[in-house]
Amino acid sequence: MAAREQALPERVTLLGIRHHGPGSARMVAAALAAVRPEVVLVEGPPEGDALLPHVPDLTPPVALLLHDEAEPARAAFWPFAEFSPEWRALRWAHANGVPVRFFDLPAAASLGDDEPPEESGDRPRAALDPLGTLAEAAGFDDPERWWEDVVEHHTDPRDLAEAVAEAMGALREEFADEVDARTLRREAAMRQNVRQALKDVAGPIAVVAGAWHVPALRTLPPASVDAAAVKGLPRRKVSGTWVPWSHGRLASSSGYGAGVASPGWYAHLWECAERGDAVARWFAKACGVLRAEDLPASTASAVEAVRLADALAALRGRPSPGLSEVMEASLAVLCGGDATPLRLVHDQLVVGERLGEVGEGVPTSPLAADLARLGKRLRMTPSASIKPVRFDLRKDTDRERSKLLRRLEVLDVPWGTPDTTRTLGTFAEAWQLHWKPEFAVALAVAARHGTTVESAARTVLVARAGAATRVVDAAEVLARSVGCEIPEAVAAARQALDRCAAAATDAVELLAALPDLATTVRYGSVRGTDPELLRVALHGLLARGAVGLPLACRGVDEDTAERAVKAVEGADEAVRLAADDEHKDTWQRALRALVAMPDAHGLPTGRATRLLWETGALDSDEVAARLHRAVSVAAGATAFVAGFLRGSAALLTADPRLFGVVDEWLTGLSGADFSAALPLLRRAVGDFSPAERRMLGDRVKGTGPGGAVAASDWDEDLAARLADHVRGLLAAAG
């Protein structure tokens, strides 16, 4: 100890903890009950002190959210679980009327860093892993397992604090050079707060901090030294609140630096600590998870699993079954050796998706309060797990729910995601609901746009409409405005569409806007918007785009051709959805003109040919003739066939003549030409469904429509050349 340093007064009790460790939580609870401090200091940002009176209104897991008032997107979370030792300290202080404070570096300093703010954590930024190092020294290859053995399976916490402090002290001495500058600043701020507490009270003080920091808090250097260490830190106005958190977000697999591998398991250990039947209750829960999925899981199996877990622990010399023994017993007895049902147990019990709750008295932004009010009125409860829902837009409540989710999408709070895999018709929608804790930050950012969800979404949509410079952007804003049912935004987006369309000269750009517009026309009446006004806009864009399409596909590069073929596909779908007969004829004439254009790129030309064939505008003989003409010329043949192949494979395999034309062209390609054609062909076939690929493969092998290949049709020379070419491709890939 340096001469000018002073030992920490004995009335200060240092409680070195592991974040989110039930063993540490038991140790903190017992130590506080024994010491009866006059003030409790807990690792965390001092700006959160104003929110500590709301602790009794919270149900963990929850997180303290602090953000920069000038830039709300700069935010950070400090999570707490029921089994977090910091949470136990907060609860004990409130239950016993003892002042409690956060005593870490101010959040203003973290939020002002150039690198993104982190969730609160105690893991050093250097490569050193304290738990991993201690576990390795004890002969364990898994830090989590070491922690379970030395802490979680011992209910007597009296000597734990001192033992952990001594171990961390040895590590700090050995790896002193690996402690980073930010950790040193944090510890200087902690010591300053300890000095202040020593001035404020004459009695005992309890300090709850990450075990890694305890060695740095055992002595106090001159106050000037710590003052110099924290001098010049950013000063920002910080606001905050409490937000619900989830066990999944506490897991280290989520990227949380101070996370644990098994928050659900730790919660279970905490809840069963006094009963002593954690393993038996665990298997009862696991059986419930499996039975909920209609999988067999009997009471007798649970009893046998308990016995197996106890036997494994005894064989390994462990004080009681840990998570590894429990999961191995679950795999062997409950899951019959199948890892698939075991993943259900892992996801729902080992990690878990328990979502905390925040009381109504906790301060929040007007926007967040409005969302909470709407959610309560519409009976939409946030959930940490994905929940599929279906809305019937003819029902007022379902329509209001859909409207709310669409407005939140505009505000970058995607509580719901439309399920596009299910087509339910004009009056029904399918959604996937999934609430994530980070949406609280998005709400804080969106609060600058308005005090209600509707007013904030209106502000954003009107601003986007005013900033739109492309037709497709204006059409997208119009579609969102109609879905949100905000008349002012619909009017602004309609004006933006007219403005952008008047300035547009690119036919591909005009056609690219049609899919969004067609959907808007189709659902406009459901959303209270006159669809005929929107249909007029669609027809105007279609007419101009159709006229310019053939020339827009002439003499273009591959990227432009790809844009063009996507525009053709989207426009064709839009025409079938929303255009009248006159404009459907206009589109058919445009496709015919494109097919007849001699210098047009093969990709959109081939796709246009396929679309005309599928609607009956071209018969199979005409298409076969065009395919023959296209493939007889080397230049552009691949692009044409790739464009023609896009779409469903069913019609192609059902027409033997067209299939024969394509097959004859492919088998006639040389090795070099086939290699050059492969990327485009792979992209085209990649759009086929798995069932269509199988059907196409059967047709190629001769086992589909048309029967098997006759022996006389087999060409040994061709087969040998193709085999050599495939071997060459595989060798190049390897």
XYZ file of C-alpha atoms in Angstrom:
734
model
C 0.000 0.000 0.000
C 1.422 3.409 -0.964
C 2.287 5.736 1.890
C -0.390 8.288 1.067
C -3.176 5.712 0.700
C -5.510 5.035 3.588
C -7.231 1.783 4.431
C -10.986 1.817 4.074
C -12.642 2.341 7.495
C -13.930 -0.848 9.082
C -17.470 0.487 9.159
C -17.568 0.081 5.361
C -18.500 -3.456 4.271
C -17.468 -4.337 0.720
C -19.697 -6.942 -0.906
C -18.059 -8.164 -4.112
C -20.681 -9.803 -6.294
C -21.220 -11.512 -9.586
C -23.883 -9.715 -11.574
C -27.067 -11.803 -11.791
C -25.687 -14.553 -9.530
C -28.184 -16.110 -7.087
C -25.346 -17.087 -4.725
C -24.187 -13.476 -4.597
C -27.789 -12.378 -4.066
C -28.101 -14.653 -1.015
C -24.771 -13.349 0.280
C -25.878 -9.708 -0.080
C -29.219 -10.341 1.628
C -27.546 -12.085 4.586
C -24.785 -9.477 4.892
C -27.204 -6.540 4.896
C -29.352 -8.196 7.537
C -26.258 -8.672 9.709
C -24.573 -5.279 9.165
C -27.747 -3.133 9.228
C -26.035 -0.268 7.352
C -27.172 3.360 7.505
C -26.672 3.761 3.759
C -26.302 1.278 0.885
C -24.182 2.033 -2.190
C -24.976 -0.016 -5.311
C -22.999 -0.134 -8.533
C -24.877 1.943 -11.082
C -25.116 5.462 -12.563
C -25.947 8.256 -10.060
C -28.500 9.726 -12.492
C -30.686 6.738 -11.634
C -31.054 7.830 -7.986
C -34.175 9.849 -8.804
C -35.854 6.652 -10.026
C -35.044 4.485 -6.999
C -38.252 5.406 -5.093
C -40.166 3.443 -7.757
C -38.445 0.135 -6.956
C -41.501 -1.184 -5.015
C -43.608 -0.671 -8.177
C -41.403 -2.949 -10.303
C -41.579 -6.678 -11.030
C -38.228 -8.004 -12.313
C -36.707 -8.502 -14.736
C -36.581 -4.761 -15.346
C -33.931 -2.329 -16.521
C -32.978 1.218 -15.704
C -33.016 3.146 -18.993
C -31.059 6.388 -19.218
C -30.693 8.493 -22.356
C -29.270 11.798 -23.490
C -32.140 14.299 -23.652
C -30.583 16.036 -26.671
C -29.961 12.735 -28.518
C -32.376 10.096 -27.168
C -30.861 7.421 -29.400
C -27.774 7.573 -27.167
C -29.062 5.369 -24.391
C -28.015 2.523 -22.133
C -29.704 -0.064 -19.943
C -28.832 -1.370 -16.474
C -30.803 -4.650 -16.100
C -31.896 -6.309 -12.852
C -33.409 -9.735 -12.219
C -35.095 -11.069 -9.098
C -31.871 -12.965 -8.371
C -29.527 -10.018 -9.071
C -27.571 -9.075 -5.916
C -27.974 -5.366 -6.741
C -31.737 -5.846 -6.855
C -31.719 -7.568 -3.482
C -29.799 -4.596 -2.067
C -32.335 -2.133 -3.494
C -35.254 -4.140 -2.142
C -33.665 -4.529 1.310
C -32.973 -0.792 1.563
C -36.573 0.113 0.676
C -38.025 -2.511 3.001
C -35.928 -1.227 5.903
C -36.172 2.506 5.195
C -32.418 2.826 4.559
C -31.114 5.359 1.988
C -29.707 3.718 -1.152
C -27.609 5.330 -3.892
C -25.941 4.400 -7.156
C -22.218 5.126 -6.944
C -20.635 4.360 -10.336
C -19.390 6.669 -13.084
C -22.177 9.045 -14.242
C -24.158 7.851 -17.250
C -23.397 11.181 -18.938
C -19.802 9.984 -19.292
C -20.783 6.666 -20.894
C -23.374 8.212 -23.199
C -20.777 10.728 -24.350
C -18.279 8.079 -25.462
C -17.529 7.819 -29.155
C -18.197 4.090 -29.054
C -21.776 2.862 -28.549
C -22.995 2.849 -24.930
C -23.012 -0.573 -23.347
C -25.478 -2.242 -21.091
C -24.173 -2.154 -17.540
C -21.620 -4.882 -17.011
C -18.647 -5.785 -14.924
C -16.595 -7.694 -17.446
C -13.294 -5.890 -18.137
C -12.777 -4.666 -21.669
C -9.385 -6.352 -21.735
C -9.127 -9.993 -22.753
C -9.028 -11.157 -19.121
C -12.038 -13.168 -17.942
C -11.888 -13.262 -14.100
C -14.322 -16.159 -13.700
C -12.641 -18.133 -16.462
C -9.227 -17.613 -14.883
C -10.407 -18.717 -11.431
C -12.236 -21.716 -12.895
C -9.150 -22.789 -14.818
C -7.019 -22.492 -11.675
C -9.502 -24.751 -9.878
C -9.335 -27.353 -12.653
C -12.643 -26.520 -14.358
C -12.966 -26.040 -18.098
C -16.339 -24.259 -17.734
C -16.592 -21.030 -15.664
C -20.361 -21.434 -15.266
C -19.925 -24.904 -13.825
C -17.197 -23.710 -11.433
C -19.432 -20.889 -10.215
C -22.289 -23.319 -9.628
C -20.111 -25.665 -7.590
C -18.416 -23.090 -5.368
C -21.311 -20.650 -4.973
C -24.744 -21.681 -6.194
C -24.782 -25.043 -4.397
C -23.727 -23.554 -1.058
C -26.481 -21.838 0.898
C -24.156 -20.489 3.640
C -23.037 -17.055 2.350
C -21.086 -15.891 5.417
C -17.564 -16.438 4.075
C -18.364 -15.896 0.408
C -17.692 -12.148 0.236
C -14.219 -12.416 1.748
C -13.287 -15.428 -0.365
C -14.327 -13.739 -3.605
C -12.545 -10.504 -2.603
C -9.281 -12.362 -1.916
C -9.463 -14.226 -5.209
C -10.115 -11.030 -7.174
C -7.325 -9.247 -5.306
C -4.856 -11.899 -6.441
C -6.070 -11.566 -10.011
C -5.792 -7.774 -9.962
C -2.190 -8.022 -8.775
C -1.243 -10.568 -11.406
C -3.015 -8.830 -14.291
C -2.604 -5.191 -13.238
C -1.419 -4.170 -16.703
C -4.635 -5.446 -18.319
C -7.004 -3.155 -16.437
C -8.279 -0.603 -18.950
C -8.530 3.168 -18.493
C -12.334 3.201 -18.343
C -12.350 0.731 -15.436
C -9.846 2.921 -13.579
C -12.087 5.984 -14.120
C -15.103 4.070 -12.869
C -13.265 3.022 -9.731
C -12.096 6.594 -9.088
C -15.748 7.720 -9.264
C -16.756 4.895 -6.919
C -14.187 5.949 -4.326
C -15.387 9.547 -4.534
C -18.903 8.391 -3.716
C -17.645 6.240 -0.851
C -15.889 9.314 0.622
C -19.143 11.264 0.362
C -21.039 8.501 2.162
C -18.424 8.495 4.940
C -19.126 12.207 5.430
C -22.906 11.798 5.308
C -23.336 9.032 7.913
C -21.481 8.019 11.044
C -22.655 4.408 11.088
C -22.096 1.311 8.938
C -22.005 1.552 5.130
C -22.598 -1.356 2.736
C -21.058 -1.252 -0.747
C -22.412 -3.647 -3.405
C -20.092 -3.737 -6.422
C -18.745 -6.173 -8.964
C -16.105 -8.379 -7.376
C -13.558 -7.171 -9.937
C -13.701 -3.675 -8.395
C -13.398 -4.682 -4.730
C -9.554 -4.669 -4.616
C -9.576 -1.070 -5.934
C -12.016 0.016 -3.194
C -10.148 -1.419 -0.204
C -7.884 1.615 0.033
C -8.500 5.316 -0.547
C -5.828 7.376 -2.289
C -5.821 11.162 -1.781
C -9.076 12.684 -3.020
C -7.103 14.810 -5.498
C -5.915 11.665 -7.280
C -9.453 10.438 -7.942
C -10.618 13.956 -8.823
C -7.921 14.183 -11.484
C -8.938 10.772 -12.889
C -12.526 11.870 -13.541
C -11.774 15.457 -14.536
C -13.121 16.581 -17.886
C -15.899 13.984 -18.192
C -18.760 14.991 -20.524
C -21.678 16.816 -18.941
C -25.012 16.003 -20.504
C -28.606 16.257 -19.410
C -29.765 12.701 -18.861
C -33.327 11.447 -18.435
C -34.525 7.975 -17.689
C -37.180 5.553 -16.616
C -37.683 1.906 -15.722
C -38.621 -0.476 -18.544
C -39.608 -4.169 -18.642
C -36.738 -6.530 -19.399
C -36.628 -10.243 -20.190
C -34.610 -13.276 -19.201
C -33.599 -13.714 -22.828
C -31.973 -10.280 -22.795
C -30.107 -11.201 -19.589
C -28.476 -14.143 -21.341
C -24.856 -13.812 -22.416
C -25.880 -15.242 -25.816
C -27.817 -11.998 -26.444
C -24.524 -10.080 -26.452
C -24.985 -8.610 -22.962
C -21.488 -8.291 -21.488
C -22.494 -9.072 -17.892
C -25.009 -11.719 -18.907
C -25.249 -15.283 -17.652
C -25.663 -18.394 -19.757
C -28.807 -19.628 -17.986
C -30.977 -16.858 -16.473
C -34.038 -19.103 -16.341
C -32.113 -21.740 -14.389
C -30.763 -19.125 -11.992
C -34.272 -17.751 -11.440
C -35.396 -21.283 -10.625
C -32.532 -21.759 -8.142
C -33.422 -18.476 -6.451
C -37.099 -19.337 -6.155
C -36.353 -22.800 -4.723
C -33.436 -21.819 -2.464
C -35.415 -22.166 0.771
C -37.384 -25.267 -0.257
C -34.399 -27.437 -1.153
C -36.267 -29.211 -3.973
C -34.937 -27.284 -6.982
C -34.121 -30.368 -9.083
C -37.481 -32.089 -8.583
C -39.399 -28.921 -9.358
C -37.239 -28.349 -12.419
C -38.185 -31.703 -13.939
C -41.842 -31.024 -13.153
C -41.573 -27.796 -15.166
C -39.734 -29.598 -17.983
C -42.528 -32.177 -18.213
C -45.037 -29.324 -18.441
C -43.092 -27.763 -21.339
C -43.015 -31.052 -23.250
C -46.676 -31.882 -22.604
C -47.655 -28.435 -23.874
C -46.162 -29.513 -27.213
C -48.059 -32.844 -27.127
C -44.880 -34.760 -26.297
C -44.967 -37.642 -23.783
C -43.616 -36.701 -20.334
C -45.026 -38.652 -17.410
C -44.619 -38.164 -13.672
C -42.767 -41.469 -13.530
C -40.284 -40.139 -16.089
C -39.727 -37.035 -13.966
C -38.967 -39.215 -10.919
C -36.507 -41.284 -12.942
C -34.852 -38.133 -14.272
C -34.313 -36.859 -10.707
C -32.622 -40.136 -9.798
C -30.367 -40.012 -12.844
C -29.361 -36.389 -12.151
C -28.504 -37.267 -8.528
C -26.441 -40.252 -9.693
C -24.512 -38.178 -12.232
C -23.718 -35.543 -9.601
C -22.482 -38.222 -7.198
C -20.276 -39.825 -9.853
C -18.723 -36.437 -10.630
C -18.216 -35.488 -7.010
C -20.531 -32.498 -7.174
C -22.440 -31.361 -4.064
C -25.762 -31.558 -5.917
C -26.971 -31.803 -9.518
C -26.090 -28.768 -11.582
C -27.461 -27.602 -14.908
C -25.285 -30.013 -16.894
C -26.578 -33.036 -14.932
C -30.162 -31.810 -15.148
C -29.971 -31.311 -18.911
C -28.252 -34.662 -19.493
C -30.927 -36.418 -17.464
C -33.625 -34.533 -19.397
C -32.091 -35.637 -22.697
C -31.803 -39.275 -21.686
C -35.088 -39.781 -19.809
C -37.589 -37.109 -20.861
C -36.484 -36.622 -24.477
C -35.434 -40.164 -25.335
C -32.056 -38.975 -26.608
C -33.643 -36.537 -29.092
C -32.032 -33.077 -28.989
C -35.028 -31.388 -30.656
C -37.414 -31.461 -27.637
C -34.437 -30.671 -25.400
C -34.102 -27.343 -27.241
C -37.637 -26.515 -26.127
C -36.628 -27.098 -22.515
C -33.486 -25.016 -22.980
C -35.261 -22.082 -24.613
C -38.200 -21.975 -22.198
C -36.558 -22.972 -18.911
C -32.765 -22.606 -19.099
C -32.948 -19.189 -20.756
C -36.633 -18.341 -20.487
C -38.559 -15.356 -21.784
C -40.095 -14.006 -18.598
C -40.954 -10.334 -19.115
C -40.969 -7.928 -16.190
C -43.557 -5.294 -15.363
C -43.396 -1.601 -14.525
C -46.031 0.075 -12.350
C -48.233 2.861 -13.647
C -46.636 5.389 -11.299
C -43.206 5.132 -12.940
C -42.450 8.303 -14.919
C -42.370 7.945 -18.679
C -42.694 10.057 -21.812
C -46.192 11.115 -22.961
C -45.708 8.989 -26.082
C -44.909 5.854 -24.073
C -47.827 6.600 -21.765
C -50.169 6.902 -24.761
C -48.949 3.554 -26.095
C -49.547 1.942 -22.697
C -53.063 3.427 -22.617
C -53.842 2.163 -26.128
C -52.413 -1.280 -25.385
C -54.584 -1.575 -22.303
C -57.720 -0.390 -24.112
C -57.124 -2.767 -27.048
C -56.111 -5.645 -24.761
C -52.669 -5.968 -26.349
C -50.181 -7.161 -23.743
C -46.451 -7.009 -24.574
C -44.822 -10.438 -24.623
C -41.175 -11.458 -24.903
C -42.160 -14.490 -27.001
C -43.457 -14.391 -30.568
C -47.250 -14.473 -30.718
C -49.161 -14.966 -34.005
C -52.430 -13.046 -34.282
C -55.124 -12.554 -36.909
C -57.148 -9.379 -37.336
C -60.541 -9.073 -39.036
C -60.557 -5.472 -40.264
C -64.367 -5.425 -40.347
C -64.283 -5.451 -36.541
C -63.563 -2.105 -34.917
C -61.188 -3.461 -32.262
C -59.116 -5.472 -34.742
C -58.949 -2.521 -37.101
C -57.714 -0.300 -34.251
C -55.075 -2.890 -33.350
C -53.831 -3.065 -36.918
C -53.780 0.725 -37.136
C -51.736 0.952 -33.933
C -49.152 -1.567 -35.134
C -48.780 0.220 -38.478
C -48.308 3.583 -36.768
C -45.666 2.050 -34.508
C -43.896 0.679 -37.590
C -43.625 4.226 -38.892
C -42.022 5.221 -35.580
C -39.455 2.387 -35.841
C -41.137 0.446 -33.041
C -41.988 -2.816 -34.856
C -43.985 -4.485 -32.105
C -45.821 -6.354 -34.855
C -44.498 -7.717 -38.145
C -46.969 -8.505 -40.953
C -46.985 -12.217 -41.764
C -46.763 -12.136 -45.557
C -46.663 -15.939 -45.764
C -50.409 -16.049 -45.071
C -52.880 -14.617 -47.582
C -56.181 -13.988 -45.823
C -58.032 -11.702 -48.236
C -58.973 -8.057 -48.238
C -60.505 -7.917 -44.773
C -58.021 -9.966 -42.764
C -54.404 -9.580 -41.682
C -51.900 -11.903 -40.011
C -49.215 -10.502 -37.699
C -46.387 -11.764 -35.528
C -46.257 -9.833 -32.227
C -42.944 -9.678 -30.348
C -42.078 -6.986 -27.822
C -38.360 -6.264 -27.339
C -36.969 -4.169 -24.458
C -34.990 -1.967 -26.828
C -38.275 -0.604 -28.190
C -38.228 1.630 -25.110
C -35.273 3.481 -26.643
C -37.079 3.770 -29.971
C -40.060 5.287 -28.143
C -37.754 7.788 -26.434
C -36.336 8.747 -29.839
C -39.804 9.010 -31.410
C -41.117 11.175 -28.546
C -39.718 14.273 -30.271
C -42.287 13.806 -33.060
C -45.379 13.996 -30.875
C -47.016 13.206 -27.565
C -49.322 10.489 -28.936
C -48.752 7.590 -31.308
C -51.093 9.159 -33.878
C -49.564 12.643 -33.793
C -46.005 11.291 -33.904
C -46.789 9.022 -36.870
C -48.515 11.931 -38.644
C -45.445 14.127 -38.213
C -43.125 11.441 -39.566
C -45.294 10.562 -42.588
C -45.911 14.175 -43.617
C -42.170 14.864 -43.366
C -41.364 11.800 -45.484
C -43.901 12.855 -48.083
C -42.344 16.301 -48.300
C -38.855 14.832 -48.676
C -39.797 12.233 -51.333
C -37.994 12.691 -54.654
C -38.779 9.373 -56.348
C -42.141 7.989 -57.383
C -41.522 4.716 -55.560
C -40.775 6.571 -52.304
C -43.939 8.652 -52.577
C -46.002 5.527 -53.303
C -44.509 3.792 -50.246
C -45.390 6.764 -48.021
C -48.909 6.783 -49.463
C -49.335 3.066 -48.704
C -48.185 3.552 -45.112
C -50.393 6.621 -44.662
C -53.467 4.730 -45.826
C -52.610 1.804 -43.533
C -52.188 4.204 -40.596
C -55.502 5.904 -41.458
C -54.128 9.433 -41.068
C -55.981 11.701 -43.586
C -53.437 14.556 -43.410
C -50.619 12.151 -44.259
C -52.646 10.578 -47.091
C -53.205 14.011 -48.648
C -49.515 14.948 -48.315
C -48.388 11.645 -49.827
C -50.874 11.956 -52.707
C -49.457 15.392 -53.537
C -45.924 14.008 -53.306
C -46.840 11.213 -55.717
C -48.179 13.684 -58.277
C -45.102 15.882 -57.885
C -42.621 13.020 -58.275
C -44.529 11.438 -61.169
C -44.559 14.729 -63.082
C -40.772 14.947 -62.825
C -40.036 11.269 -63.529
C -38.819 10.207 -66.970
C -37.637 6.672 -66.208
C -40.266 4.068 -67.110
C -38.719 1.518 -64.744
C -39.046 3.986 -61.839
C -42.697 4.621 -62.696
C -43.502 0.901 -62.865
C -41.613 0.146 -59.639
C -44.135 2.273 -57.738
C -47.146 0.252 -58.883
C -47.066 -2.674 -56.359
C -47.379 -0.398 -53.307
C -50.023 1.655 -55.059
C -52.022 -1.421 -56.117
C -52.068 -2.730 -52.545
C -53.222 0.685 -51.380
C -56.023 0.681 -53.952
C -57.096 -2.794 -52.923
C -57.275 -2.010 -49.208
C -58.196 1.659 -49.426
C -61.903 1.168 -48.816
C -61.174 -0.953 -45.751
C -59.049 1.890 -44.376
C -61.566 4.633 -45.053
C -59.853 5.998 -48.198
C -61.658 6.323 -51.549
C -59.962 3.666 -53.733
C -61.017 5.328 -56.983
C -58.902 8.394 -56.280
C -55.911 6.100 -55.815
C -56.800 4.032 -58.875
C -56.590 7.165 -61.033
C -53.008 7.665 -59.856
C -52.175 4.025 -60.575
C -53.576 4.230 -64.088
C -51.599 7.384 -64.796
C -48.307 5.819 -63.725
C -49.116 2.593 -65.582
C -49.889 4.389 -68.850
C -46.646 6.374 -68.801
C -44.546 3.424 -67.674
C -46.027 1.073 -70.275
C -45.199 3.439 -73.132
C -41.578 3.803 -72.087
C -40.900 0.182 -71.046
C -39.538 -1.234 -74.351
C -37.034 1.598 -74.826
C -36.033 1.445 -71.139
C -34.910 -2.178 -71.631
C -32.872 -1.489 -74.736
C -29.074 -1.608 -74.611
C -28.858 -1.745 -70.783
C -26.337 -3.394 -68.453
C -27.023 -6.356 -66.153
C -27.881 -4.267 -63.072
C -30.370 -2.133 -64.976
C -31.853 -5.262 -66.559
C -32.331 -6.764 -63.098
C -34.141 -3.614 -61.973
C -36.276 -3.749 -65.099
C -37.310 -7.379 -64.674
C -38.321 -6.748 -61.061
C -40.336 -3.729 -62.184
C -42.051 -5.829 -64.881
C -42.933 -8.549 -62.357
C -44.273 -6.058 -59.809
C -46.219 -4.096 -62.386
C -47.818 -7.239 -63.796
C -49.000 -8.247 -60.316
C -50.280 -4.715 -59.687
C -52.224 -4.671 -62.960
C -53.938 -7.949 -62.115
C -54.822 -6.657 -58.644
C -56.090 -3.158 -59.306
C -56.213 -2.066 -62.974
C -59.391 -1.855 -65.057
C -59.817 -3.750 -68.345
C -58.669 -0.828 -70.481
C -55.384 -0.472 -68.643
C -54.880 -4.241 -68.534
C -54.940 -4.110 -72.343
C -52.458 -1.240 -72.232
C -50.097 -3.392 -70.180
C -50.467 -6.378 -72.516
C -49.524 -4.172 -75.479
C -46.456 -2.949 -73.576
C -45.305 -6.514 -72.923
C -45.813 -7.437 -76.586
C -43.830 -4.379 -77.650
C -41.012 -5.357 -75.293
C -40.925 -8.914 -76.653
C -40.774 -7.551 -80.198
C -37.979 -5.059 -79.443
C -34.882 -6.507 -81.176
C -32.224 -4.836 -78.999
C -33.972 -5.249 -75.622
C -32.062 -7.071 -72.880
C -32.892 -10.776 -72.681
C -33.781 -10.810 -68.975
C -36.888 -8.551 -69.047
C -37.733 -9.813 -72.551
C -37.722 -13.428 -71.395
C -39.837 -12.540 -68.350
C -42.333 -10.644 -70.517
C -42.577 -13.658 -72.808
C -43.329 -15.908 -69.861
C -46.021 -13.529 -68.526
C -47.720 -13.334 -71.936
C -47.665 -17.132 -72.195
C -49.152 -17.625 -68.715
C -52.082 -15.297 -69.508
C -52.711 -16.980 -72.870
C -51.669 -13.939 -74.907
C -49.005 -16.169 -76.510
C -49.599 -19.867 -77.147
C -46.984 -22.555 -76.698
C -46.109 -22.655 -80.403
C -45.383 -18.925 -80.450
C -43.306 -19.135 -77.295
C -41.379 -22.143 -78.616
C -40.573 -20.224 -81.775
C -39.333 -17.233 -79.779
C -37.244 -19.485 -77.558
C -35.702 -21.113 -80.624
C -34.870 -17.723 -82.088
C -33.403 -16.521 -78.797
C -31.213 -19.556 -78.180
C -30.036 -19.754 -81.776
C -28.080 -16.563 -81.149
C -25.273 -16.961 -78.590
C -25.422 -13.357 -77.341
C -28.250 -12.853 -74.867
C -29.543 -16.431 -74.936
C -28.775 -17.124 -71.293
C -30.433 -13.921 -70.120
C -33.561 -14.635 -72.160
C -33.937 -18.204 -70.873
C -33.192 -17.088 -67.285
C -35.889 -14.438 -67.577
C -38.309 -16.958 -69.031
C -37.645 -19.474 -66.242
C -38.510 -17.001 -63.486
C -41.784 -17.679 -61.753
C -43.584 -20.949 -61.159
C -42.095 -24.177 -62.508
C -45.473 -25.945 -62.723
C -46.493 -24.595 -66.131
C -43.038 -25.188 -67.557
C -42.942 -28.884 -66.592
C -46.509 -29.409 -67.769
C -45.746 -28.336 -71.365
C -43.429 -30.978 -72.901
C -42.661 -28.902 -75.996
C -41.463 -25.842 -74.081
C -39.598 -28.043 -71.640
C -37.918 -29.787 -74.561
C -36.789 -26.483 -76.095
C -35.132 -25.337 -72.865
C -33.672 -28.789 -72.183
C -32.247 -29.050 -75.696
C -30.595 -25.637 -75.363
C -29.050 -26.439 -71.969
C -27.675 -29.851 -72.976
C -26.191 -28.335 -76.099
C -24.079 -25.779 -74.249
C -20.345 -26.256 -74.127
C -18.617 -26.483 -70.755
C -17.462 -22.862 -70.864
C -20.880 -21.589 -71.959
C -22.601 -23.615 -69.246
C -20.271 -22.156 -66.592
C -21.074 -18.658 -67.832
C -24.816 -19.367 -67.832
C -24.866 -20.998 -64.393
C -25.191 -17.856 -62.154
C -28.267 -16.544 -63.995
C -29.846 -19.985 -64.197
C -29.218 -20.671 -60.510
C -30.880 -17.348 -59.633
C -33.905 -18.189 -61.762
C -34.314 -21.728 -60.405
C -33.722 -20.397 -56.864
C -37.153 -18.721 -57.047
C -38.856 -22.122 -57.416
C -40.395 -23.682 -54.317
C -38.855 -26.937 -52.988
C -41.825 -28.883 -54.361
C -41.390 -27.289 -57.786
C -37.679 -28.107 -57.783
C -38.446 -31.737 -57.025
C -41.037 -31.814 -59.788
C -38.574 -30.261 -62.224
C -35.895 -32.747 -61.182
C -38.278 -35.657 -61.735
C -39.144 -34.248 -65.161
C -35.464 -33.995 -66.073
C -34.879 -37.602 -64.934
C -37.890 -38.696 -66.954
C -39.940 -39.849 -63.955
C -42.421 -36.979 -64.123
C -45.006 -36.155 -66.808
C -43.941 -37.788 -70.020
C -42.648 -41.078 -68.574
C -39.196 -42.546 -68.223
C -36.343 -41.989 -70.633
C -35.993 -44.758 -73.167
C -32.700 -46.592 -73.404
C -32.300 -45.442 -76.994
C -32.390 -41.803 -75.857
C -29.281 -42.226 -73.655
C -26.192 -40.506 -75.067
C -23.002 -41.934 -73.500
C -20.751 -39.258 -75.013
C -22.949 -36.428 -73.768
C -23.183 -38.015 -70.308
C -19.392 -38.372 -70.113
C -18.853 -34.741 -71.152
C -21.352 -33.520 -68.567
C -19.789 -35.672 -65.838
C -16.334 -34.280 -66.620
C -17.704 -30.746 -66.524
C -19.442 -31.285 -63.165
C -16.221 -32.738 -61.719
C -14.383 -29.655 -62.926
C -16.921 -27.342 -61.274
C -16.678 -29.244 -57.987
C -12.872 -29.171 -58.090
C -12.910 -25.417 -58.691
C -15.351 -24.909 -55.800
C -13.173 -26.962 -53.456
